[in-house]
Coordinates of C-alpha atoms and ligand atoms in Angstrom, one line a residue:
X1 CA 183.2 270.0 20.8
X2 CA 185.0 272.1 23.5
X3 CA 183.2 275.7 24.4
X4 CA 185.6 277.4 22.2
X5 CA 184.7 275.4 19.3
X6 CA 181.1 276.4 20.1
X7 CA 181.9 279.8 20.3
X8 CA 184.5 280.0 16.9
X9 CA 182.7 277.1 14.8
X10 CA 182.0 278.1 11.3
X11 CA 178.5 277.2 10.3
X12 CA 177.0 274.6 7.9
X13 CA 179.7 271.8 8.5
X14 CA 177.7 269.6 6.8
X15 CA 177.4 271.9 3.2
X16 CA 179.4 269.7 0.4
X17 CA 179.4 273.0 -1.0
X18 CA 181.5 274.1 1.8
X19 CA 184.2 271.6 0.9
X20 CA 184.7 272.4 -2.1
X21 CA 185.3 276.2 -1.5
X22 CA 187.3 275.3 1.7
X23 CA 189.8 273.6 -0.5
X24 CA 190.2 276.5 -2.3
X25 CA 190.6 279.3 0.2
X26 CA 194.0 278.6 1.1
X27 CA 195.1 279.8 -2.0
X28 CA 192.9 282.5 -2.5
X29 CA 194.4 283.7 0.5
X30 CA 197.8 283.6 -0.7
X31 CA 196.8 285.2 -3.9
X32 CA 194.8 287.9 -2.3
X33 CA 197.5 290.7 -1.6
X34 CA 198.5 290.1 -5.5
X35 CA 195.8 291.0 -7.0
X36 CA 195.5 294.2 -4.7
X37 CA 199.0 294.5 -5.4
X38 CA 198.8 294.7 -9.4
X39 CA 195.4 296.0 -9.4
X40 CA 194.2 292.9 -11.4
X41 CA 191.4 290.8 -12.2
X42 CA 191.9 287.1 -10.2
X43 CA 191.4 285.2 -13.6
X44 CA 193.4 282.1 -11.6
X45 CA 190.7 282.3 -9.1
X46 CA 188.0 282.5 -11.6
X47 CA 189.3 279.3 -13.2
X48 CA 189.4 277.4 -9.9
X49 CA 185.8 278.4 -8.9
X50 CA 184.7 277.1 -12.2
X51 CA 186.3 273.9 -12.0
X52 CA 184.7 273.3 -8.8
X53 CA 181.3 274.1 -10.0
X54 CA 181.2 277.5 -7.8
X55 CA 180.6 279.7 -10.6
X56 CA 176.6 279.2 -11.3
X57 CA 176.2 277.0 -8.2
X58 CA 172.9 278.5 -7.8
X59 CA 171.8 277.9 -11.6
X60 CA 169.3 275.0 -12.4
X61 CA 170.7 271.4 -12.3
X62 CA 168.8 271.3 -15.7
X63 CA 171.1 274.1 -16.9
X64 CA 174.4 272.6 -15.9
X65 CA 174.2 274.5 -12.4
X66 CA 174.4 273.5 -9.6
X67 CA 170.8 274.0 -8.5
X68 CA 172.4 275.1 -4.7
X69 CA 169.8 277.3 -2.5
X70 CA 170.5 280.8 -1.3
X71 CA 171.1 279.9 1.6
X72 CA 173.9 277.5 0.1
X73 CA 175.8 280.3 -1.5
X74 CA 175.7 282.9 0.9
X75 CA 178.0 280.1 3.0
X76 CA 180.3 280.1 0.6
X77 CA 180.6 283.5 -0.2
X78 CA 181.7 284.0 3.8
X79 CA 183.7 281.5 3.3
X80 CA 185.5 283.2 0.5
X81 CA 185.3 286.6 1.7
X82 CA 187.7 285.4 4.4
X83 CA 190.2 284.6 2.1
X84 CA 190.0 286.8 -0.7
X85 CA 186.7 289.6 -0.7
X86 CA 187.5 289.7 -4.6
X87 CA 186.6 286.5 -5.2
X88 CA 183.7 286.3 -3.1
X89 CA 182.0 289.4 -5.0
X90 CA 182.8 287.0 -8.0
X91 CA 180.4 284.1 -6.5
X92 CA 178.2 286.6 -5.5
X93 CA 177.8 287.9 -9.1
X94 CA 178.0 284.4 -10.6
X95 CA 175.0 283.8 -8.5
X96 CA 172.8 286.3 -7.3
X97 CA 171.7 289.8 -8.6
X98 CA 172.1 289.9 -12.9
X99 CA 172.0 286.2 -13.2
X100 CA 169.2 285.1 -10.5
X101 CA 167.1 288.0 -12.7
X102 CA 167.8 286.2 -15.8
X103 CA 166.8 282.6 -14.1
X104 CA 163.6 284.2 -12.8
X105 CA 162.4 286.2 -15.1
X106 CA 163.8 284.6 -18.6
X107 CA 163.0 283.2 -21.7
X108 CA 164.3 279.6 -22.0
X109 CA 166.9 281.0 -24.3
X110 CA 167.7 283.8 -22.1
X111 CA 168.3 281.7 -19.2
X112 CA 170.6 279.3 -21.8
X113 CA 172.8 282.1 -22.9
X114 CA 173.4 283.6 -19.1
X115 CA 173.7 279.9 -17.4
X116 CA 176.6 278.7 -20.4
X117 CA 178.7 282.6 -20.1
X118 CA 178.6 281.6 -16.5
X119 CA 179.6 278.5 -15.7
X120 CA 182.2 278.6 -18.0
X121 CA 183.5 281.7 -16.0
X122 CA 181.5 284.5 -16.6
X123 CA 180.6 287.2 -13.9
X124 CA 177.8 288.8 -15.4
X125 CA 177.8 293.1 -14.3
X126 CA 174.3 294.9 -13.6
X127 CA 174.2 298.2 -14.5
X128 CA 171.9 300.8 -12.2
X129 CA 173.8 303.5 -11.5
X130 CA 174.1 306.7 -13.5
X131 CA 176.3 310.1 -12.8
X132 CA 173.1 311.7 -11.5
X133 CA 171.4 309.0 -10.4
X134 CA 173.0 307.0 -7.3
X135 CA 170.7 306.6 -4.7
X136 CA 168.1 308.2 -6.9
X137 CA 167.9 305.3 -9.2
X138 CA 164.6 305.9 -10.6
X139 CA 165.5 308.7 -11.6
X140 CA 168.0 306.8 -14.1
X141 CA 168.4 309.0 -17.6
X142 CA 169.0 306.0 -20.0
X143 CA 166.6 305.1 -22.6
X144 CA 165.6 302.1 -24.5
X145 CA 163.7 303.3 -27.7
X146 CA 161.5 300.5 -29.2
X147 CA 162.2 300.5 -33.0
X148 CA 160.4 297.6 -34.8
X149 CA 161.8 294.3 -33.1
X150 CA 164.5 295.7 -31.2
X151 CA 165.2 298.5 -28.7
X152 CA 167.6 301.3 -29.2
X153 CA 169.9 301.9 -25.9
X154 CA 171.6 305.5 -25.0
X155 CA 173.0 307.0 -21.8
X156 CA 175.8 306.1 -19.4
X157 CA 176.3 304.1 -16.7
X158 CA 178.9 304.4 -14.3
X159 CA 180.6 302.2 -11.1
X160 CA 179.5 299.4 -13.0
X161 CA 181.6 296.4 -11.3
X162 CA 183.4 294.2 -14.0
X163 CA 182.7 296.3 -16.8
X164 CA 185.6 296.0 -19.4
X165 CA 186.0 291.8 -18.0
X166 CA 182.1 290.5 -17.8
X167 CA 180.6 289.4 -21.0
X168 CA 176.8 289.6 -19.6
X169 CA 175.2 293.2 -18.3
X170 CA 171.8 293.6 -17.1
X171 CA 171.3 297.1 -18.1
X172 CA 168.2 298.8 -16.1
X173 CA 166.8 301.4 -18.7
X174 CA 163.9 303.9 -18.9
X175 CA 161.8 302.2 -22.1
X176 CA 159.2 303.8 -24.6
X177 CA 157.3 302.7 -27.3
X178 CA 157.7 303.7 -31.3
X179 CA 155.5 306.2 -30.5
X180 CA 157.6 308.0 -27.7
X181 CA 155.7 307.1 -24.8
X182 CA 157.1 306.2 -21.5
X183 CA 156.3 302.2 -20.4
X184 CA 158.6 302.1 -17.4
X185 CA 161.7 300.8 -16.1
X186 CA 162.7 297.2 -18.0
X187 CA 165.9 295.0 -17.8
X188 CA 167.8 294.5 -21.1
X189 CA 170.8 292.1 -21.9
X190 CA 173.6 293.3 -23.2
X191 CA 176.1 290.5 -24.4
X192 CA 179.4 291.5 -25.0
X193 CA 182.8 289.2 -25.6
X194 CA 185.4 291.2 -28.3
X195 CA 187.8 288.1 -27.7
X196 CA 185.0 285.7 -29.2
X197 CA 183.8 288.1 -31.6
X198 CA 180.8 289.8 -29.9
X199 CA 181.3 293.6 -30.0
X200 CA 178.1 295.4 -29.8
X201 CA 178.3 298.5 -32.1
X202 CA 177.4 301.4 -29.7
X203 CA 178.7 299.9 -26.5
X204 CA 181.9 301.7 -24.8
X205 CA 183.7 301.1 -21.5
X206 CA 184.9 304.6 -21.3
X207 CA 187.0 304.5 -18.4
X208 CA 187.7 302.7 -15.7
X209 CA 187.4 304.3 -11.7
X210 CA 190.5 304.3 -9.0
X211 CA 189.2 302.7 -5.9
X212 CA 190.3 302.6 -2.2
X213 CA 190.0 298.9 -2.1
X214 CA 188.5 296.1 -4.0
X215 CA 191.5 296.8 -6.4
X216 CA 191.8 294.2 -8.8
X217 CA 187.8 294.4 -9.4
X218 CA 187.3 296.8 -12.9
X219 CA 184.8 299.7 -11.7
X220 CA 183.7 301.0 -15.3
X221 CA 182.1 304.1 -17.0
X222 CA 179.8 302.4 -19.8
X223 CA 178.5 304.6 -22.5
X224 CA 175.4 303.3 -24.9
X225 CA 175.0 305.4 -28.0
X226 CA 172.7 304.2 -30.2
X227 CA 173.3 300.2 -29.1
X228 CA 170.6 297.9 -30.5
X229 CA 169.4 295.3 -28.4
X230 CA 167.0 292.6 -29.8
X231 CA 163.6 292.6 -28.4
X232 CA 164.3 289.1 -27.2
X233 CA 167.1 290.1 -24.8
X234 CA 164.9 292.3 -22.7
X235 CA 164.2 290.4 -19.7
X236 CA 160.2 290.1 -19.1
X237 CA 159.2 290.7 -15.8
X238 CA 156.4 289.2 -13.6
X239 CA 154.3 292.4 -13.5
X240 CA 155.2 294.0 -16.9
X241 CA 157.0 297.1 -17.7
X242 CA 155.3 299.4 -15.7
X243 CA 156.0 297.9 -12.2
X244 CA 159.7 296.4 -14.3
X245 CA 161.7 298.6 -11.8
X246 CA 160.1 296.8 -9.0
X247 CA 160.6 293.3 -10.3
X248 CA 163.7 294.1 -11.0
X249 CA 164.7 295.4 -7.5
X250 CA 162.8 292.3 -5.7
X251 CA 165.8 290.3 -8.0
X252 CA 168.6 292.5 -6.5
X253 CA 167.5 292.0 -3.0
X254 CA 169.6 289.0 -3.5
X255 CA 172.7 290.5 -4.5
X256 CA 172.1 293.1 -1.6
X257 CA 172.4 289.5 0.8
X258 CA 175.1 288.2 -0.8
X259 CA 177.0 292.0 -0.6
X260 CA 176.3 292.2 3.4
X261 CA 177.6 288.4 3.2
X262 CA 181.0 289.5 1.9
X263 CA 181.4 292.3 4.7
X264 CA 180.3 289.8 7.3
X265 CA 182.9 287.4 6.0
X266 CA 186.0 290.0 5.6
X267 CA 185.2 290.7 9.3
X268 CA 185.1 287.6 10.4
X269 CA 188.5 286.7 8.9
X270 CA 189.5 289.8 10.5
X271 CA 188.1 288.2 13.8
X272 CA 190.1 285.5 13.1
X273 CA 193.4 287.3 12.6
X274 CA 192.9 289.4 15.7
X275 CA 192.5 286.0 17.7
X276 CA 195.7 284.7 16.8
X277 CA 197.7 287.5 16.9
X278 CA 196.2 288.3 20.6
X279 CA 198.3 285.5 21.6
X280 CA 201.0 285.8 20.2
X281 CA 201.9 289.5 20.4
X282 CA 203.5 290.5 24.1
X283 CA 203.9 293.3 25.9
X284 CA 204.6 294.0 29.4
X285 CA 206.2 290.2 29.7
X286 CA 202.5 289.0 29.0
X287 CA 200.4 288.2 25.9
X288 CA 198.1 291.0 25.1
X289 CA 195.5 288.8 25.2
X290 CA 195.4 288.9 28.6
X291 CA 194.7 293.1 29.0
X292 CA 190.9 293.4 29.3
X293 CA 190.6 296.2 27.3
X294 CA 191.6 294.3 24.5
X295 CA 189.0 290.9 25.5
X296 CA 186.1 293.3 25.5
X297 CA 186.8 294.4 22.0
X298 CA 186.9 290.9 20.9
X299 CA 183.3 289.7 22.6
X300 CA 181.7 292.9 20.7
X301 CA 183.5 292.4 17.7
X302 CA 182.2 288.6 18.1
X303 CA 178.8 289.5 18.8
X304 CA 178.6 292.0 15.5
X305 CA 180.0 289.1 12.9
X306 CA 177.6 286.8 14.9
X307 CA 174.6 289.3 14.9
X308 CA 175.2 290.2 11.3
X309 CA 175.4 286.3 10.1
X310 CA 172.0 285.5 11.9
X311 CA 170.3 288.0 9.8
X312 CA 172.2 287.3 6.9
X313 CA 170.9 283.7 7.0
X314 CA 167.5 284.6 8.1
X315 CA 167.1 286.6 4.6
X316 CA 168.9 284.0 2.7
X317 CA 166.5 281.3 3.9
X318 CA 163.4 283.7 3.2
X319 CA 164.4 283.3 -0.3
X320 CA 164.6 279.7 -0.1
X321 CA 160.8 279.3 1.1
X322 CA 158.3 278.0 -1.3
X323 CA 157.1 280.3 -3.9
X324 CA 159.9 282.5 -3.4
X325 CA 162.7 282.9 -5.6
X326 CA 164.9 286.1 -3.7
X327 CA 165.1 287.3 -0.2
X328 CA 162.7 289.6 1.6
X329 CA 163.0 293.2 1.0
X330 CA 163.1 294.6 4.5
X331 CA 165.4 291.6 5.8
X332 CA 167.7 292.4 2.8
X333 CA 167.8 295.5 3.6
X334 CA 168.1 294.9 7.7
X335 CA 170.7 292.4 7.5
X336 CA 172.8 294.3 4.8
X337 CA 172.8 298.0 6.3
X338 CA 173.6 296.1 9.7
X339 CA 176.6 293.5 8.8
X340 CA 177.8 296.2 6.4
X341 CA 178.6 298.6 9.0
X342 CA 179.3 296.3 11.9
X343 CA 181.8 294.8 9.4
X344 CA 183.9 298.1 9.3
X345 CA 184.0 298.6 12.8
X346 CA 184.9 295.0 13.2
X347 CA 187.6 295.4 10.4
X348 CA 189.1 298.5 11.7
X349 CA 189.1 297.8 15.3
X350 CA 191.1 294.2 14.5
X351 CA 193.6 296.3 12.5
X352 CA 193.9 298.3 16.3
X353 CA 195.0 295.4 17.8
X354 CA 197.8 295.1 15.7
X355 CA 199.2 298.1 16.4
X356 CA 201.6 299.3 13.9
X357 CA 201.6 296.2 12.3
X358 CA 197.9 296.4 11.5
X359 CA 198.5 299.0 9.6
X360 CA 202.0 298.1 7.8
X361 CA 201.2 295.9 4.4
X362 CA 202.8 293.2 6.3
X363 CA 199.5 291.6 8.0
X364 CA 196.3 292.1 5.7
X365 CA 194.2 294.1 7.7
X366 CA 194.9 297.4 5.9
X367 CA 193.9 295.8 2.8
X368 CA 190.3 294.3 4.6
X369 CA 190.0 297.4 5.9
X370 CA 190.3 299.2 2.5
X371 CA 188.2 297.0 0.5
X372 CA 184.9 296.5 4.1
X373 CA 184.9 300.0 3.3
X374 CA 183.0 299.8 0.5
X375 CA 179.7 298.2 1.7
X376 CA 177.7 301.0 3.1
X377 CA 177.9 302.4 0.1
X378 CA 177.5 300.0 -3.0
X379 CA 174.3 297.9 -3.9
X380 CA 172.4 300.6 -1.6
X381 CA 173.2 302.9 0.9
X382 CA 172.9 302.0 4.3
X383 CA 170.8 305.2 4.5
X384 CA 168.8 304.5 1.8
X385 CA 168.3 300.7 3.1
X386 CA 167.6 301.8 6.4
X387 CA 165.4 304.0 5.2
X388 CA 163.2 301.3 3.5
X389 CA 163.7 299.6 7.4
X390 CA 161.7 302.8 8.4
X391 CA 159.3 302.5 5.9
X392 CA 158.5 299.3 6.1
X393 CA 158.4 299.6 10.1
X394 CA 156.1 302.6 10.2
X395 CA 154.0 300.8 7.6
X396 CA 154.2 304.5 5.0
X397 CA 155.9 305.2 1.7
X398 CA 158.4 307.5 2.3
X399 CA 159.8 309.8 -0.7
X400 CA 162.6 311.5 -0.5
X401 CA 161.5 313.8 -3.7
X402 CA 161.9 317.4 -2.4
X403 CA 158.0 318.0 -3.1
X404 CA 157.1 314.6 -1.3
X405 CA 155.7 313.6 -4.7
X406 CA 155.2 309.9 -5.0
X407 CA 157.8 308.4 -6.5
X408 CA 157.2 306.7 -9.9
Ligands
FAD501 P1 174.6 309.4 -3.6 O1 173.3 308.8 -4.0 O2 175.0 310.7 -4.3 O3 174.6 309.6 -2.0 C1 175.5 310.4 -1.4 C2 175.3 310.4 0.1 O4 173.9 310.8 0.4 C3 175.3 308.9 0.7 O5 175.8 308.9 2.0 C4 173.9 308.5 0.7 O6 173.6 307.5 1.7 C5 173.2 309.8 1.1 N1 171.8 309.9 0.6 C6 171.3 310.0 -0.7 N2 170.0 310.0 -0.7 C7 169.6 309.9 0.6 C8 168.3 309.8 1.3 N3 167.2 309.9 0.6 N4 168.3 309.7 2.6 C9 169.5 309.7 3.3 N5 170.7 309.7 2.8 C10 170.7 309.8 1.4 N6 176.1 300.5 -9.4 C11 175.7 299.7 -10.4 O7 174.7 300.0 -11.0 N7 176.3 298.6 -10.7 C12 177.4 298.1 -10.0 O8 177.9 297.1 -10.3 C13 177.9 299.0 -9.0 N8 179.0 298.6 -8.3 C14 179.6 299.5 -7.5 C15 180.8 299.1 -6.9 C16 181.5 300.0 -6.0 C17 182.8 299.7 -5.5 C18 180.8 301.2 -5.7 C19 181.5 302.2 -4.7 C20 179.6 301.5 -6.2 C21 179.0 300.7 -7.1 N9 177.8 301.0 -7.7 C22 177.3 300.2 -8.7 C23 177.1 302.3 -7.5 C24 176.4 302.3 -6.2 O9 175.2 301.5 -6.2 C25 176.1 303.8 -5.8 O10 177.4 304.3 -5.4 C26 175.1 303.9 -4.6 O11 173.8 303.5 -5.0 C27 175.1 305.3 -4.1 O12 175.0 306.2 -5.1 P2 176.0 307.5 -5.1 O13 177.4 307.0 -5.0 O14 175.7 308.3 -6.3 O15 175.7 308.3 -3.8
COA502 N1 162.7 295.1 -3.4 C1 161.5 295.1 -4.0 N2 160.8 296.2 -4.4 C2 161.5 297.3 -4.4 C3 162.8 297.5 -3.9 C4 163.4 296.3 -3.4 N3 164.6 296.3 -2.8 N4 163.1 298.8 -3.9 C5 162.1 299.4 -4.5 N5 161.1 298.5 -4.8 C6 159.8 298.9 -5.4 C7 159.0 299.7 -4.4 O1 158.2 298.9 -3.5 C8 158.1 300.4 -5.4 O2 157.1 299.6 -5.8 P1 155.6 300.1 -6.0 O3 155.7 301.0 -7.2 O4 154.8 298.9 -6.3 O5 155.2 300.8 -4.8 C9 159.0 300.7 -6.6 O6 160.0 299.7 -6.5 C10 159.7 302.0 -6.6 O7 160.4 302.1 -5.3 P2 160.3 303.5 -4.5 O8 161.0 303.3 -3.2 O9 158.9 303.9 -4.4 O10 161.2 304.4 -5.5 P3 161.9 305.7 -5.4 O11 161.8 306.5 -6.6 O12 161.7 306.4 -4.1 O13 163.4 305.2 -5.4 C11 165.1 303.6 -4.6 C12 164.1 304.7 -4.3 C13 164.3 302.3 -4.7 C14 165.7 303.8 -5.9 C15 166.1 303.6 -3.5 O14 165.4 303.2 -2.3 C16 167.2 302.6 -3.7 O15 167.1 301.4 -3.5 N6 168.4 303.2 -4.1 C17 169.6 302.4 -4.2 C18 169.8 301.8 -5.6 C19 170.7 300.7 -5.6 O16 170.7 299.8 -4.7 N7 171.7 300.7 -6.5 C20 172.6 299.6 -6.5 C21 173.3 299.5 -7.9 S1 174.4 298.2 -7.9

């Protein structure tokens, strides 16, 4: 291996997992600027991921999954986001955050119904975020009324990625009993398929967001009114109902790896664009690879996808250690606020060294650029995760409630 190898060498070689999804990304490449294009969902991709035994990799061999580690499908999902960052927020939904709840915390039937929508090319949606209730997620307005055996959901959830395509939602809800009484924050499933017959009365996708980037990927408005969910869809967590939010957040620490994942992949395809074209492009009668201005952009921009992936894989494997099923919070929450904005300068200053053609729609860097953009502020803020950094750091809660209150 020559010193440049050393330097440019993807990771994991050895991953049969990689193989797979490296004879894939050619054409996800290819495809990309379509789907952006047409503002569609990449059902093609979807289809090749699933005939590959990508979609669910990480789901129990005993399932039909593909029993892979964490630390298995955050390679791949660099590997995708290289290609095509649509697809790889499709592996990273097929894998992590609703449906690594579901395999956690399930029932046995539970964990049946979520591992058969996915493999056969489902990517389930989780649903946190409400109109007044972003960041503030606990402070989250929807309720789930117990009524004899099943629960009773209203409210609405918006920015909900996939809504009006993904058959399985993890809908976070504020529960009470039959007598009104509040019992916490719990997880319910919501199973929807119109095409096969399933239409939940009470369960609307009222309208669908216009993004920056990421087009092709539905952003929805859901609306419950009155939607009845059995009580043996709501997803039982470790420490009950009362500490549900919790449980449920120690789940989506995994989805917040495999997020900073996709921005440190998109960069480094971005990396690898700029490399080429550094050679290529002249000016002054010399390759502008060769102006020093432009080599010390490429070391830092080096040094940030390489910084981002070490901490990437460092909370992917802390997830992989025994007795623990999802990443640790604070290096979750390190590694995504970090790769997700090193990943936008990364993106932004490749698109520089293009020049005009960076940002034309003839290379596609303008479209990276677009849809990096997104990851300091989906799946948590990189305020609000650095904020936990703090926290966990200085070793003190801190609230952000205007009174200083402890939070719920
Ligand atoms: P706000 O919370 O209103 O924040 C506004 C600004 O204030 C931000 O800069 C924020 O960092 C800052 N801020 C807020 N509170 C603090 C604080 N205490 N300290 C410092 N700064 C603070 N949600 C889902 O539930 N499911 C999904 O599938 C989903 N997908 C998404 C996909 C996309 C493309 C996007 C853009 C969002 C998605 N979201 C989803 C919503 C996402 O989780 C929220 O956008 C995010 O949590 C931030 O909430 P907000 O947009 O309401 O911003
Ligand atoms: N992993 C594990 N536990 C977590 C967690 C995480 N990522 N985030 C919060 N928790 C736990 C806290 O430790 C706390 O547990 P405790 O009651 O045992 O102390 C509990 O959940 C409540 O968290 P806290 O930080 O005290 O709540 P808050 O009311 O101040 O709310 C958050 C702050 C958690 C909502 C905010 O930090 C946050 O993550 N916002 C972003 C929401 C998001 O990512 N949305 C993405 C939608 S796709």
């Amino acid at each position: 291996m020559t010193r440049q190898d050393r330097i440019t060498a993807r990771p994991g070689r050895d991953s049969p997992w990689l193989d797979r999804i490296r004879a894939l990304t050619p054409a996800f490449a290819e495809r990309a600027a379509h789907w952006d294009r047409t503002r569609s969902y990449c059902w093609q991709n979807v289809a090749d991921l699933t005939a590959a035994g990508l979609m669910g990799m990480a789901i129990p061999r005993a399932l039909g999954g593909g029993g892979a580690s964490t630390f298995d499908v955050v390679q791949i999902v660099e590997e995708a986001a290289r290609a095509c960052t649509l697809t790889a927020r499709i592996l990273v939904e097929a894998n992590m955050g609703g449906v690594g709840a579901v395999m956690a915390y399930g029932t046995d039937a539970q964990k049946r119904l979520a591992a058969d929508l996915v493999l056969a090319g489902d990517k389930p949606a989780i649903c946190i975020s409400e109109p007044h209730a972003g960041s503030a997620a606990t402070d989250m307005a929807t309720r789930a009324d117990r009524r004899g055996d099943r629960w009773v959901l209203n409210g609405t959830k918006h920015w909900i990625t996939g809504g009006g395509v993904s058959k399985l939602h993890l809908v976070f809800a504020r529960a009470f009993d039959e007598r009104g009484a509040e019992l916490g924050i719990g997880g319910f499933l919501v199973h929807v398929d119109p095409a096969g017959g399933i239409a939940p009365a009470g369960f609307e996708v009222v309208r669908h967001e216009r993004t920056m980037g990421l087009c092709g990927m539905p952003e929805a408005e859901l609306r419950f009114t009155d939607l009845e969910v059995p009580d043996d869809m709501l997803l039982r967590t470790p420490s009950g109902m009362a500490h549900g939010f919790a449980d449920l957040m120690t789940a989506y620490n995994g989805q917040r790896v495999g997020a900073g994942t996709i921005a440190m992949g998109v960069a480094a395809g971005a990396l690898d664009h700029a490399r080429r074209y550094l050679r290529q492009r002249e000016q002054f009668g010399r390759p502008i690879a060769e102006f020093q201005g432009l080599q010390w952009m490429l070391a830092d921009m080096d040094a940030l996808v390489h910084a981002s992936r070490l901490m990437l894989h460092e909370a992917a494997r802390s997830a992989d250690r025994e007795g623990h099923r999802f990443p640790d919070m604070l290096l979750a929450a390190r590694a995504k606020a970090f790769a997700s904005e090193s990943a936008i300068k990364v993106v932004n200053d490749a698109l520089q060294m293009f020049g005009a053609r960076g940002y034309g729609g003839e290379e596609p860097l303008e479209r990276m650029y677009r849809d990096v953009r997104m990851f300091t502020i989906g799946g948590g803020t990189a305020q609000i995760l650095k904020t936990q950094v703090a926290g966990a750091i200085l070793g003190m809660k801190t609230p952000q409630t205007r009174d200083g209150s402890a939070p719920r």
